[in-house]
Amino acid sequence: MLKLPVYLDNNATTPCDPRVLEAMLPFFTAHFGNAASRSHAYGWAAEEAVKTAREQVAALIGAVPEEIVFTSGATEADNLALKGVVEMYAAKGRHIITCETEHKAVLDTCRHLEKQGVAVTYLKAGHDGLIDLSALEAAITDQTILVSVMYANNETGVIQPVRAISDIARKHGVLMMTDAAQALGKIPVDVQRDGIDLMAVSAHKLYGPKGVGALYVRRKNPRVKVTAQMDGGGHERGMRSGTLNVPAIVGFGKACELARQEMTAEAARLTILRDKLEKGLLELEETSVNGATAPRLPHVTNISFKYAGGEGLMTGFSRDLAVSSGSACTSASMEPSHVLTGMGIPDDLAHSSLRFALGRFTTEEEIDFAIRTVRESVNNLREMSPLGGF
Ligand SMILES: *Cc1c(COP(=O)(O)O)cnc(C)c1O
């Protein structure tokens, strides 16, 4: 028997892997020490556990442990990177470049910085979801201090050409930052190979706990600095004060270790299931995959079902399937996803889109069920639709 609703929303969050939970548990009770307590064994045990976790996170991204700054998640890491670089390099310039299809953690931070007089260029994405490299290079001025382009998109799974982007940034003496919350643990990410200077990641997107993440800050070639956005105690080499969340950090480390061991096999298995899901749904007419021609994460597909409004679709099967639609709730109304409209997809088609994100615990039986459920629901909606006539 399937457990309903079938969970295909692993880009919103993933369940904690039981092995991660098991690693975390002793650090709530037996080993409850403060990692900053230098004077006794309780502190030393916590500090040792954090050291191991820092090594595990660093190992997954080709960094050294001293380059990992633990935060409360990717949102905080994005804030620290963008605001911290703007403050630290104020004398060098006041211009940053990002992309329209970024996560709100980046876009809203950029809006905040604009109110403080920072100039921000928002690059457009092409229909495939990729940024235009020549537009990026053309946008760089002598005021530019940072380029921030996400590694892989949370709604479409589209993977940006990170190395080509960092090459351009480096050529002009500009720092390159990337939000890799969706890429980490799903595809190989390597800060050396990819030329990344700052990178935001989050544990709960790779089967770790919520409320913990990290900012990678390059230490060599070049040595990057960010101004702390939180004062008090000078933890994390002065970049992020606050008592470390030891159990969560231990879980994050374990999640990274598991990803390093299992990512290749997991990606291969999920590619097969994702492709089966896509094939099954594309048998419906007037159905298309968003970002289909770009490199994409192995476990994600974003599909538009013309003449079948996403909300109607979702309510039709909300007891059976947990997925996300191409609409975002704002205070007043349903807005089409800025990622899809940013790729030039019309509003009505964005509203008729669903994001399926498979995960470590997704089974083939669940995919077969999802195909049947969505097909039935789309067909029902289209029969009722005045535009449909299918
Ligand atoms: C989930 C996500 C975030 C936010 O991460 P939190 O740890 O939940 O704050 C930021 N960026 C991207 C691309 C994400 O997918």
Tab-separated table of C-alpha atoms and ligand atoms in Angstrom:
chain	number	residue	atom	x	y	z
A	1	MET	CA	0.000	0.000	0.000
A	2	LEU	CA	1.194	3.489	-0.865
A	3	LYS	CA	1.422	6.070	1.882
A	4	LEU	CA	-0.672	9.008	0.672
A	5	PRO	CA	-0.158	11.697	-0.323
A	6	VAL	CA	2.876	10.566	-2.309
A	7	TYR	CA	5.642	13.099	-1.610
A	8	LEU	CA	7.106	14.598	-4.781
A	9	ASP	CA	8.069	17.972	-3.321
A	10	ASN	CA	11.666	17.231	-2.336
A	11	ASN	CA	12.847	20.658	-3.541
A	12	ALA	CA	10.750	22.294	-0.827
A	13	THR	CA	12.334	20.074	1.771
A	14	THR	CA	13.472	16.495	2.216
A	15	PRO	CA	12.738	14.143	5.093
A	16	CYS	CA	15.619	13.619	7.486
A	17	ASP	CA	17.484	10.419	6.612
A	18	PRO	CA	17.138	8.044	9.609
A	19	ARG	CA	20.935	7.704	9.677
A	20	VAL	CA	21.181	11.486	10.024
A	21	LEU	CA	18.701	11.537	12.889
A	22	GLU	CA	20.569	8.736	14.635
A	23	ALA	CA	23.830	10.702	14.424
A	24	MET	CA	22.145	13.793	15.852
A	25	LEU	CA	20.309	12.331	18.838
A	26	PRO	CA	23.186	12.011	21.365
A	27	PHE	CA	23.950	15.715	20.927
A	28	PHE	CA	20.622	16.761	22.446
A	29	THR	CA	21.171	14.834	25.671
A	30	ALA	CA	24.423	13.038	26.522
A	31	HIS	CA	26.674	15.447	24.587
A	32	PHE	CA	24.799	18.699	25.147
A	33	GLY	CA	27.887	20.909	25.589
A	34	ASN	CA	28.464	24.322	24.085
A	35	ALA	CA	31.078	24.034	21.355
A	36	ALA	CA	32.540	27.342	22.553
A	37	SER	CA	33.170	26.057	26.103
A	38	ARG	CA	36.919	25.561	26.138
A	39	SER	CA	37.328	24.698	29.808
A	40	HIS	CA	35.713	21.255	30.161
A	41	ALA	CA	34.951	17.935	28.523
A	42	TYR	CA	31.327	18.809	27.631
A	43	GLY	CA	32.547	21.653	25.472
A	44	TRP	CA	35.362	19.614	23.975
A	45	ALA	CA	32.993	16.847	22.878
A	46	ALA	CA	30.711	19.351	21.155
A	47	GLU	CA	33.659	21.120	19.552
A	48	GLU	CA	35.018	17.813	18.289
A	49	ALA	CA	31.652	16.899	16.751
A	50	VAL	CA	31.427	20.283	15.011
A	51	LYS	CA	34.971	19.815	13.712
A	52	THR	CA	34.003	16.466	12.164
A	53	ALA	CA	30.874	17.965	10.613
A	54	ARG	CA	32.858	20.870	9.186
A	55	GLU	CA	35.220	18.369	7.558
A	56	GLN	CA	32.281	16.384	6.142
A	57	VAL	CA	30.664	19.478	4.613
A	58	ALA	CA	33.995	20.697	3.232
A	59	ALA	CA	34.777	17.285	1.724
A	60	LEU	CA	31.543	17.276	-0.276
A	61	ILE	CA	32.405	20.581	-1.986
A	62	GLY	CA	36.186	20.367	-2.336
A	63	ALA	CA	36.791	23.037	0.299
A	64	VAL	CA	38.939	23.116	3.433
A	65	PRO	CA	37.077	23.071	6.775
A	66	GLU	CA	38.145	26.633	7.669
A	67	GLU	CA	36.144	27.881	4.680
A	68	ILE	CA	32.808	26.665	6.100
A	69	VAL	CA	30.709	29.165	8.093
A	70	PHE	CA	27.697	27.481	9.695
A	71	THR	CA	24.432	29.425	9.479
A	72	SER	CA	20.729	28.777	10.085
A	73	GLY	CA	20.247	27.808	6.442
A	74	ALA	CA	20.679	28.979	2.873
A	75	THR	CA	18.535	32.092	3.366
A	76	GLU	CA	20.894	33.347	6.038
A	77	ALA	CA	23.928	32.310	3.994
A	78	ASP	CA	22.609	34.251	0.967
A	79	ASN	CA	22.029	37.303	3.184
A	80	LEU	CA	25.482	37.029	4.741
A	81	ALA	CA	27.190	36.659	1.361
A	82	LEU	CA	25.401	39.507	-0.406
A	83	LYS	CA	25.212	42.011	2.464
A	84	GLY	CA	28.597	40.969	3.840
A	85	VAL	CA	30.364	41.450	0.499
A	86	VAL	CA	28.622	44.760	-0.167
A	87	GLU	CA	29.792	46.063	3.232
A	88	MET	CA	33.288	44.598	3.049
A	89	TYR	CA	34.047	45.794	-0.475
A	90	ALA	CA	32.212	49.154	-0.314
A	91	ALA	CA	35.375	51.014	-1.216
A	92	LYS	CA	35.818	48.950	-4.386
A	93	GLY	CA	32.344	49.452	-5.839
A	94	ARG	CA	28.593	49.341	-5.301
A	95	HIS	CA	27.259	47.147	-8.125
A	96	ILE	CA	26.214	43.514	-8.103
A	97	ILE	CA	24.835	41.285	-10.840
A	98	THR	CA	22.294	38.536	-10.391
A	99	CYS	CA	19.502	36.865	-12.364
A	100	GLU	CA	15.698	37.229	-12.486
A	101	THR	CA	15.119	33.540	-11.793
A	102	GLU	CA	17.026	33.434	-8.493
A	103	HIS	CA	15.480	32.270	-5.229
A	104	LYS	CA	13.718	34.929	-3.153
A	105	ALA	CA	16.487	34.671	-0.566
A	106	VAL	CA	18.763	36.312	-3.138
A	107	LEU	CA	16.222	38.547	-4.893
A	108	ASP	CA	14.721	40.027	-1.723
A	109	THR	CA	18.193	40.649	-0.311
A	110	CYS	CA	19.124	42.446	-3.524
A	111	ARG	CA	15.970	44.601	-3.272
A	112	HIS	CA	16.999	45.476	0.271
A	113	LEU	CA	20.458	46.467	-0.908
A	114	GLU	CA	18.999	48.576	-3.712
A	115	LYS	CA	17.151	50.633	-1.096
A	116	GLN	CA	20.552	51.338	0.417
A	117	GLY	CA	21.864	52.661	-2.868
A	118	VAL	CA	23.515	49.531	-4.243
A	119	ALA	CA	23.064	49.113	-7.993
A	120	VAL	CA	21.779	45.675	-8.997
A	121	THR	CA	21.571	44.240	-12.510
A	122	TYR	CA	19.022	41.434	-12.923
A	123	LEU	CA	20.002	39.315	-15.912
A	124	LYS	CA	17.215	37.728	-17.924
A	125	ALA	CA	17.049	33.992	-18.395
A	126	GLY	CA	16.528	32.526	-21.822
A	127	HIS	CA	13.557	30.283	-22.651
A	128	ASP	CA	15.742	27.380	-21.551
A	129	GLY	CA	16.289	29.001	-18.144
A	130	LEU	CA	19.979	29.706	-18.728
A	131	ILE	CA	21.571	33.121	-18.416
A	132	ASP	CA	23.289	34.683	-21.420
A	133	LEU	CA	27.042	34.755	-20.778
A	134	SER	CA	27.695	37.666	-23.114
A	135	ALA	CA	24.977	39.691	-21.347
A	136	LEU	CA	26.701	38.873	-18.072
A	137	GLU	CA	30.064	40.083	-19.320
A	138	ALA	CA	28.504	43.202	-20.818
A	139	ALA	CA	26.883	44.064	-17.483
A	140	ILE	CA	30.185	44.174	-15.594
A	141	THR	CA	31.447	47.701	-14.857
A	142	ASP	CA	34.365	49.043	-12.828
A	143	GLN	CA	31.867	49.309	-9.942
A	144	THR	CA	30.940	45.607	-9.998
A	145	ILE	CA	32.008	43.641	-6.917
A	146	LEU	CA	29.917	40.460	-7.109
A	147	VAL	CA	28.128	38.147	-9.538
A	148	SER	CA	25.506	35.933	-7.878
A	149	VAL	CA	23.983	33.176	-9.999
A	150	MET	CA	22.369	30.079	-8.523
A	151	TYR	CA	23.881	26.672	-9.232
A	152	ALA	CA	20.601	24.890	-9.977
A	153	ASN	CA	17.104	26.308	-9.987
A	154	ASN	CA	14.660	25.144	-7.329
A	155	GLU	CA	11.618	25.201	-9.628
A	156	THR	CA	12.974	23.826	-12.894
A	157	GLY	CA	16.201	22.071	-11.878
A	158	VAL	CA	18.044	23.978	-14.616
A	159	ILE	CA	21.813	23.984	-13.963
A	160	GLN	CA	23.673	27.183	-14.833
A	161	PRO	CA	27.146	27.073	-16.471
A	162	VAL	CA	28.814	27.929	-13.177
A	163	ARG	CA	32.396	27.497	-14.363
A	164	ALA	CA	31.866	29.744	-17.382
A	165	ILE	CA	30.265	32.353	-15.119
A	166	SER	CA	33.110	32.282	-12.613
A	167	ASP	CA	35.661	32.506	-15.447
A	168	ILE	CA	34.045	35.735	-16.609
A	169	ALA	CA	33.839	37.116	-13.070
A	170	ARG	CA	37.457	36.251	-12.352
A	171	LYS	CA	38.687	37.762	-15.613
A	172	HIS	CA	37.209	41.088	-14.458
A	173	GLY	CA	38.349	40.802	-10.841
A	174	VAL	CA	34.779	40.291	-9.604
A	175	LEU	CA	33.757	37.792	-6.926
A	176	MET	CA	31.457	34.889	-7.907
A	177	MET	CA	28.795	33.681	-5.494
A	178	THR	CA	26.301	30.882	-6.023
A	179	ASP	CA	23.252	29.603	-4.171
A	180	ALA	CA	23.779	25.844	-4.358
A	181	ALA	CA	20.962	24.826	-1.998
A	182	GLN	CA	19.415	22.602	-4.676
A	183	ALA	CA	22.610	21.316	-6.255
A	184	LEU	CA	24.436	20.162	-3.136
A	185	GLY	CA	24.307	16.413	-2.725
A	186	LYS	CA	22.456	15.934	-6.027
A	187	ILE	CA	25.222	16.625	-8.543
A	188	PRO	CA	28.969	17.065	-8.021
A	189	VAL	CA	29.730	20.576	-6.753
A	190	ASP	CA	33.387	21.528	-6.360
A	191	VAL	CA	34.398	25.042	-5.397
A	192	GLN	CA	37.865	24.631	-6.942
A	193	ARG	CA	36.786	23.099	-10.251
A	194	ASP	CA	33.859	25.539	-10.461
A	195	GLY	CA	35.826	28.646	-9.414
A	196	ILE	CA	33.333	29.613	-6.710
A	197	ASP	CA	34.211	32.300	-4.137
A	198	LEU	CA	31.076	32.150	-1.966
A	199	MET	CA	28.383	29.474	-1.839
A	200	ALA	CA	25.154	29.115	0.153
A	201	VAL	CA	23.899	25.639	1.096
A	202	SER	CA	21.209	24.166	3.332
A	203	ALA	CA	20.975	20.829	5.176
A	204	HIS	CA	17.249	20.196	4.781
A	205	LYS	CA	17.503	19.975	0.988
A	206	LEU	CA	19.775	16.930	1.253
A	207	TYR	CA	18.107	14.801	3.927
A	208	GLY	CA	19.509	16.761	6.871
A	209	PRO	CA	17.604	18.773	9.492
A	210	LYS	CA	15.944	22.144	8.942
A	211	GLY	CA	17.451	25.305	10.379
A	212	VAL	CA	21.085	24.679	9.520
A	213	GLY	CA	23.197	25.479	6.492
A	214	ALA	CA	26.482	27.071	5.611
A	215	LEU	CA	28.233	29.745	3.658
A	216	TYR	CA	31.419	28.681	1.926
A	217	VAL	CA	33.895	31.583	1.955
A	218	ARG	CA	37.065	31.141	-0.123
A	219	ARG	CA	40.304	31.581	1.819
A	220	LYS	CA	42.893	31.506	-0.973
A	221	ASN	CA	43.154	32.893	-4.529
A	222	PRO	CA	41.554	35.214	-3.647
A	223	ARG	CA	41.069	35.460	0.104
A	224	VAL	CA	37.428	36.533	0.444
A	225	LYS	CA	36.008	38.364	3.429
A	226	VAL	CA	32.467	39.192	4.441
A	227	THR	CA	31.324	41.617	7.114
A	228	ALA	CA	29.377	39.812	9.848
A	229	GLN	CA	25.659	40.542	9.861
A	230	MET	CA	25.228	39.294	13.423
A	231	ASP	CA	27.352	40.566	16.294
A	232	GLY	CA	28.137	38.876	19.564
A	233	GLY	CA	30.850	36.429	20.484
A	234	GLY	CA	32.709	36.257	17.191
A	235	HIS	CA	31.912	32.609	16.450
A	236	GLU	CA	32.690	31.145	13.039
A	237	ARG	CA	35.900	33.149	12.615
A	238	GLY	CA	34.052	36.370	13.311
A	239	MET	CA	31.625	35.967	10.422
A	240	ARG	CA	28.591	34.585	12.252
A	241	SER	CA	28.092	34.958	15.970
A	242	GLY	CA	25.752	32.785	17.986
A	243	THR	CA	26.012	29.496	19.887
A	244	LEU	CA	26.354	26.709	17.354
A	245	ASN	CA	23.390	24.377	16.888
A	246	VAL	CA	25.508	21.303	17.514
A	247	PRO	CA	22.921	18.536	16.879
A	248	ALA	CA	21.842	20.154	13.607
A	249	ILE	CA	25.428	20.707	12.505
A	250	VAL	CA	26.236	17.061	13.265
A	251	GLY	CA	23.212	16.061	11.162
A	252	PHE	CA	24.290	18.341	8.324
A	253	GLY	CA	27.750	16.762	8.366
A	254	LYS	CA	26.302	13.258	8.298
A	255	ALA	CA	23.967	14.217	5.438
A	256	CYS	CA	26.945	15.482	3.434
A	257	GLU	CA	28.918	12.305	4.105
A	258	LEU	CA	25.999	10.153	2.932
A	259	ALA	CA	25.562	12.306	-0.164
A	260	ARG	CA	29.232	11.962	-1.011
A	261	GLN	CA	28.967	8.174	-0.816
A	262	GLU	CA	25.578	7.719	-2.468
A	263	MET	CA	25.044	10.654	-4.828
A	264	THR	CA	26.190	8.956	-8.026
A	265	ALA	CA	24.007	5.878	-7.616
A	266	GLU	CA	21.079	7.938	-6.350
A	267	ALA	CA	21.256	10.326	-9.309
A	268	ALA	CA	21.279	7.402	-11.739
A	269	ARG	CA	18.241	5.797	-10.088
A	270	LEU	CA	16.290	9.069	-9.930
A	271	THR	CA	17.101	9.976	-13.532
A	272	ILE	CA	15.389	6.765	-14.638
A	273	LEU	CA	12.330	7.455	-12.481
A	274	ARG	CA	12.168	11.145	-13.455
A	275	ASP	CA	12.398	10.253	-17.141
A	276	LYS	CA	9.646	7.661	-16.712
A	277	LEU	CA	7.437	10.296	-15.059
A	278	GLU	CA	8.137	12.793	-17.844
A	279	LYS	CA	7.465	10.261	-20.584
A	280	GLY	CA	4.233	9.176	-18.928
A	281	LEU	CA	2.966	12.732	-18.588
A	282	LEU	CA	4.118	13.935	-22.000
A	283	GLU	CA	1.754	11.391	-23.520
A	284	LEU	CA	-0.902	13.960	-22.667
A	285	GLU	CA	-1.318	16.442	-25.509
A	286	GLU	CA	-0.253	20.096	-25.153
A	287	THR	CA	2.171	19.255	-22.392
A	288	SER	CA	5.745	20.490	-22.189
A	289	VAL	CA	8.766	20.303	-19.908
A	290	ASN	CA	10.151	23.673	-18.796
A	291	GLY	CA	13.891	23.998	-19.249
A	292	ALA	CA	13.945	20.711	-21.173
A	293	THR	CA	16.863	21.662	-23.410
A	294	ALA	CA	19.154	22.848	-20.592
A	295	PRO	CA	21.249	20.662	-18.288
A	296	ARG	CA	18.977	19.775	-15.356
A	297	LEU	CA	19.086	18.153	-11.933
A	298	PRO	CA	18.383	14.419	-12.194
A	299	HIS	CA	15.391	14.363	-9.858
A	300	VAL	CA	13.357	17.372	-10.992
A	301	THR	CA	10.853	18.066	-13.723
A	302	ASN	CA	8.620	21.092	-14.217
A	303	ILE	CA	5.724	20.466	-16.594
A	304	SER	CA	3.126	22.772	-18.108
A	305	PHE	CA	-0.299	21.285	-18.839
A	306	LYS	CA	-2.005	23.699	-21.195
A	307	TYR	CA	-5.713	24.314	-20.476
A	308	ALA	CA	-5.426	22.745	-17.028
A	309	GLY	CA	-5.029	25.442	-14.356
A	310	GLY	CA	-2.470	24.358	-11.753
A	311	GLU	CA	-4.651	25.165	-8.763
A	312	GLY	CA	-7.539	23.136	-10.128
A	313	LEU	CA	-5.069	20.365	-10.803
A	314	MET	CA	-3.641	20.529	-7.316
A	315	THR	CA	-6.993	20.562	-5.527
A	316	GLY	CA	-8.043	17.657	-7.713
A	317	PHE	CA	-5.379	15.375	-6.268
A	318	SER	CA	-4.186	17.059	-3.080
A	319	ARG	CA	-5.066	13.979	-1.031
A	320	ASP	CA	-3.008	11.789	-3.339
A	321	LEU	CA	0.026	13.820	-4.402
A	322	ALA	CA	2.206	16.427	-2.705
A	323	VAL	CA	3.730	18.630	-5.423
A	324	SER	CA	4.204	22.366	-6.043
A	325	SER	CA	2.472	24.484	-8.648
A	326	GLY	CA	3.819	27.230	-10.881
A	327	SER	CA	1.944	29.781	-8.816
A	328	ALA	CA	3.125	31.552	-5.703
A	329	CYS	CA	0.881	32.872	-2.989
A	330	THR	CA	1.389	36.554	-2.330
A	331	SER	CA	-0.620	38.473	0.250
A	332	ALA	CA	-3.376	39.399	-2.166
A	333	SER	CA	-3.489	36.871	-4.981
A	334	MET	CA	-1.911	33.996	-6.817
A	335	GLU	CA	1.053	35.220	-8.814
A	336	PRO	CA	2.604	33.139	-11.571
A	337	SER	CA	6.058	31.841	-10.622
A	338	HIS	CA	8.721	34.481	-11.317
A	339	VAL	CA	11.029	31.693	-12.451
A	340	LEU	CA	8.666	30.511	-15.189
A	341	THR	CA	7.633	34.003	-16.331
A	342	GLY	CA	11.338	34.931	-16.222
A	343	MET	CA	11.881	32.209	-18.849
A	344	GLY	CA	9.255	33.836	-21.040
A	345	ILE	CA	6.468	31.407	-20.179
A	346	PRO	CA	3.074	33.189	-20.323
A	347	ASP	CA	1.181	33.700	-17.041
A	348	ASP	CA	-1.624	31.246	-17.824
A	349	LEU	CA	0.827	28.497	-18.753
A	350	ALA	CA	2.857	29.171	-15.593
A	351	HIS	CA	-0.358	28.731	-13.591
A	352	SER	CA	-0.859	25.396	-15.374
A	353	SER	CA	2.540	24.071	-14.346
A	354	LEU	CA	3.573	21.571	-11.737
A	355	ARG	CA	6.963	20.865	-10.217
A	356	PHE	CA	7.770	17.255	-9.430
A	357	ALA	CA	10.837	16.728	-7.254
A	358	LEU	CA	11.738	13.116	-6.568
A	359	GLY	CA	13.968	12.066	-3.708
A	360	ARG	CA	15.954	9.378	-1.949
A	361	PHE	CA	12.816	7.625	-0.745
A	362	THR	CA	10.769	7.836	-3.956
A	363	THR	CA	9.788	4.428	-5.371
A	364	GLU	CA	8.820	3.319	-8.866
A	365	GLU	CA	5.388	2.382	-7.536
A	366	GLU	CA	4.914	5.992	-6.449
A	367	ILE	CA	5.920	7.266	-9.876
A	368	ASP	CA	3.451	4.926	-11.591
A	369	PHE	CA	0.759	6.172	-9.229
A	370	ALA	CA	1.699	9.827	-9.903
A	371	ILE	CA	1.480	9.314	-13.669
A	372	ARG	CA	-2.006	7.786	-13.389
A	373	THR	CA	-3.219	10.434	-10.943
A	374	VAL	CA	-1.990	13.462	-12.896
A	375	ARG	CA	-3.196	12.135	-16.234
A	376	GLU	CA	-6.649	11.510	-14.858
A	377	SER	CA	-6.801	14.922	-13.256
A	378	VAL	CA	-5.581	16.784	-16.363
A	379	ASN	CA	-8.043	14.917	-18.566
A	380	ASN	CA	-10.918	15.719	-16.196
A	381	LEU	CA	-10.033	19.402	-16.075
A	382	ARG	CA	-9.675	19.657	-19.828
A	383	GLU	CA	-13.043	18.033	-20.407
A	384	MET	CA	-14.576	20.769	-18.280
A	385	SER	CA	-12.501	23.548	-19.823
A	386	PRO	CA	-14.210	25.709	-22.457
A	387	LEU	CA	-10.832	26.079	-24.209
A	388	GLY	CA	-9.918	22.466	-24.065
A	389	GLY	CA	-12.052	20.355	-26.285
A	390	PHE	CA	-9.809	17.361	-25.878
B	1	LIG	C1	15.480	26.157	-0.065
B	1	LIG	C2	16.303	27.171	-0.745
B	1	LIG	C3	16.779	28.295	-0.063
B	1	LIG	C4	16.440	28.559	1.377
B	1	LIG	O1	17.115	27.698	2.226
B	1	LIG	P1	16.719	27.632	3.773
B	1	LIG	O2	17.797	26.799	4.363
B	1	LIG	O3	15.386	27.000	3.832
B	1	LIG	O4	16.743	29.026	4.291
B	1	LIG	C5	17.556	29.188	-0.756
B	1	LIG	N1	17.860	28.999	-2.049
B	1	LIG	C6	17.421	27.941	-2.729
B	1	LIG	C7	17.795	27.770	-4.159
B	1	LIG	C8	16.631	26.999	-2.113
B	1	LIG	O5	16.173	25.954	-2.806
